mmCIF file of C-alpha atoms in Angstrom:
data_model
loop_
_atom_site.group_PDB
_atom_site.id
_atom_site.type_symbol
_atom_site.label_atom_id
_atom_site.label_comp_id
_atom_site.label_asym_id
_atom_site.label_seq_id
_atom_site.Cartn_x
_atom_site.Cartn_y
_atom_site.Cartn_z
ATOM 1 C CA MET J 1 93.465 177.464 87.096
ATOM 2 C CA MET J 2 96.668 179.352 87.424
ATOM 3 C CA THR J 3 99.969 177.671 86.802
ATOM 4 C CA THR J 4 103.103 179.099 88.304
ATOM 5 C CA ARG J 5 106.671 178.312 87.407
ATOM 6 C CA ILE J 6 108.712 177.977 90.597
ATOM 7 C CA PRO J 7 112.318 179.144 90.133
ATOM 8 C CA ARG J 8 114.959 176.593 91.030
ATOM 9 C CA ASN J 9 116.566 179.012 93.502
ATOM 10 C CA ALA J 10 113.318 180.008 95.286
ATOM 11 C CA LYS J 11 113.773 181.021 98.930
ATOM 12 C CA HIS J 12 110.225 179.990 99.846
ATOM 13 C CA VAL J 13 107.270 178.276 98.168
ATOM 14 C CA PHE J 14 103.620 178.481 99.221
ATOM 15 C CA HIS J 15 101.529 175.294 98.929
ATOM 16 C CA ALA J 16 97.753 175.852 98.726
ATOM 17 C CA ASN J 17 95.564 172.769 99.300
ATOM 18 C CA GLU J 18 91.812 172.547 98.986
ATOM 19 C CA THR J 19 90.140 170.671 101.876
ATOM 20 C CA ILE J 20 87.289 168.358 100.916
ATOM 21 C CA THR J 21 84.932 166.906 103.539
ATOM 22 C CA ARG J 22 83.288 163.583 102.795
ATOM 23 C CA GLU J 23 79.787 162.706 103.906
ATOM 24 C CA ASP J 24 81.210 160.597 106.752
ATOM 25 C CA GLY J 25 83.011 163.696 108.118
ATOM 26 C CA ARG J 26 86.535 162.747 107.046
ATOM 27 C CA HIS J 27 88.719 165.405 105.442
ATOM 28 C CA PHE J 28 91.215 164.976 102.642
ATOM 29 C CA ALA J 29 93.231 167.198 100.321
ATOM 30 C CA GLY J 30 91.822 168.025 96.934
ATOM 31 C CA ARG J 31 93.368 170.260 94.300
ATOM 32 C CA GLU J 32 96.645 171.968 95.100
ATOM 33 C CA GLN J 33 98.958 174.606 93.715
ATOM 34 C CA LYS J 34 102.492 175.758 94.440
ATOM 35 C CA SER J 35 103.068 179.506 94.291
ATOM 36 C CA THR J 36 105.913 181.929 94.789
ATOM 37 C CA THR J 37 103.723 184.397 96.709
ATOM 38 C CA PHE J 38 101.002 184.107 99.328
ATOM 39 C CA ARG J 39 98.813 186.346 97.161
ATOM 40 C CA GLU J 40 98.785 183.688 94.397
ATOM 41 C CA ALA J 41 98.050 180.896 96.883
ATOM 42 C CA ARG J 42 95.216 182.923 98.411
ATOM 43 C CA ALA J 43 93.766 183.739 94.974
ATOM 44 C CA PHE J 44 93.825 180.024 94.084
ATOM 45 C CA LEU J 45 91.666 179.037 97.081
ATOM 46 C CA ASP J 46 89.416 182.079 96.701
ATOM 47 C CA ALA J 47 88.808 181.161 93.040
ATOM 48 C CA LEU J 48 87.804 177.636 94.099
ATOM 49 C CA ASP J 49 85.562 179.117 96.823
ATOM 50 C CA MET J 50 86.516 176.193 99.034
ATOM 51 C CA PRO J 51 88.111 175.867 102.468
ATOM 52 C CA GLY J 52 91.780 174.980 102.494
ATOM 53 C CA ASN J 53 95.218 175.559 103.908
ATOM 54 C CA VAL J 54 98.365 177.317 102.830
ATOM 55 C CA SER J 55 101.733 176.134 104.075
ATOM 56 C CA VAL J 56 105.133 177.610 103.320
ATOM 57 C CA TRP J 57 108.395 175.789 102.576
ATOM 58 C CA ARG J 58 111.561 177.734 103.374
ATOM 59 C CA ALA J 59 114.902 176.959 101.732
ATOM 60 C CA SER J 60 116.843 178.204 104.767
ATOM 61 C CA THR J 61 115.448 175.444 107.028
ATOM 62 C CA ASN J 62 114.137 172.969 104.425
ATOM 63 C CA LEU J 63 110.949 172.723 106.519
ATOM 64 C CA THR J 64 107.284 173.234 105.668
ATOM 65 C CA ASP J 65 105.164 175.146 108.198
ATOM 66 C CA ALA J 66 101.493 176.089 108.442
ATOM 67 C CA HIS J 67 100.865 179.630 107.252
ATOM 68 C CA ALA J 68 97.139 180.374 106.710
ATOM 69 C CA THR J 69 93.696 178.767 106.560
ATOM 70 C CA ARG J 70 90.679 179.613 104.420
ATOM 71 C CA HIS J 71 87.473 178.645 106.200
ATOM 72 C CA ALA J 72 84.239 177.448 104.590
ATOM 73 C CA ASP J 73 82.591 180.863 105.037
ATOM 74 C CA GLY J 74 85.438 182.534 103.111
ATOM 75 C CA HIS J 75 87.313 184.248 105.939
ATOM 76 C CA TRP J 76 91.038 183.732 106.442
ATOM 77 C CA THR J 77 93.166 183.193 109.539
ATOM 78 C CA LEU J 78 96.936 183.586 109.635
ATOM 79 C CA LEU J 79 99.332 181.891 112.064
ATOM 80 C CA ASN J 80 101.202 184.471 114.155
ATOM 81 C CA ARG J 81 104.743 183.079 114.460
ATOM 82 C CA TYR J 82 105.462 185.062 117.637
ATOM 83 C CA THR J 83 102.421 184.004 119.674
ATOM 84 C CA GLY J 84 101.607 180.688 117.995
ATOM 85 C CA LYS J 85 97.930 181.717 117.706
ATOM 86 C CA TRP J 86 95.677 181.924 114.658
ATOM 87 C CA GLU J 87 94.561 185.494 113.940
ATOM 88 C CA PRO J 88 92.047 186.902 111.435
ATOM 89 C CA LEU J 89 93.605 188.100 108.192
ATOM 90 C CA ALA J 90 92.389 191.557 107.168
#
């Protein structure tokens, strides 16, 4: 696993969370990592080879928003902030 030191004055932080599905169909968060770049967050979930989500915290608003999703088959979708729709990530 990668460990990343987040600077105290970071403008944004990416949170990658693995999604685990129980046998009864319920979902819960598994392993997680905070990263300074989306590339690190994406590499974390790709290395686990598990579905999951990446959210981003922004210092300017102090809010956390959805950013991207890794699906069980390995493809990624990214939230388009202008349209509000999920789009495939190339």
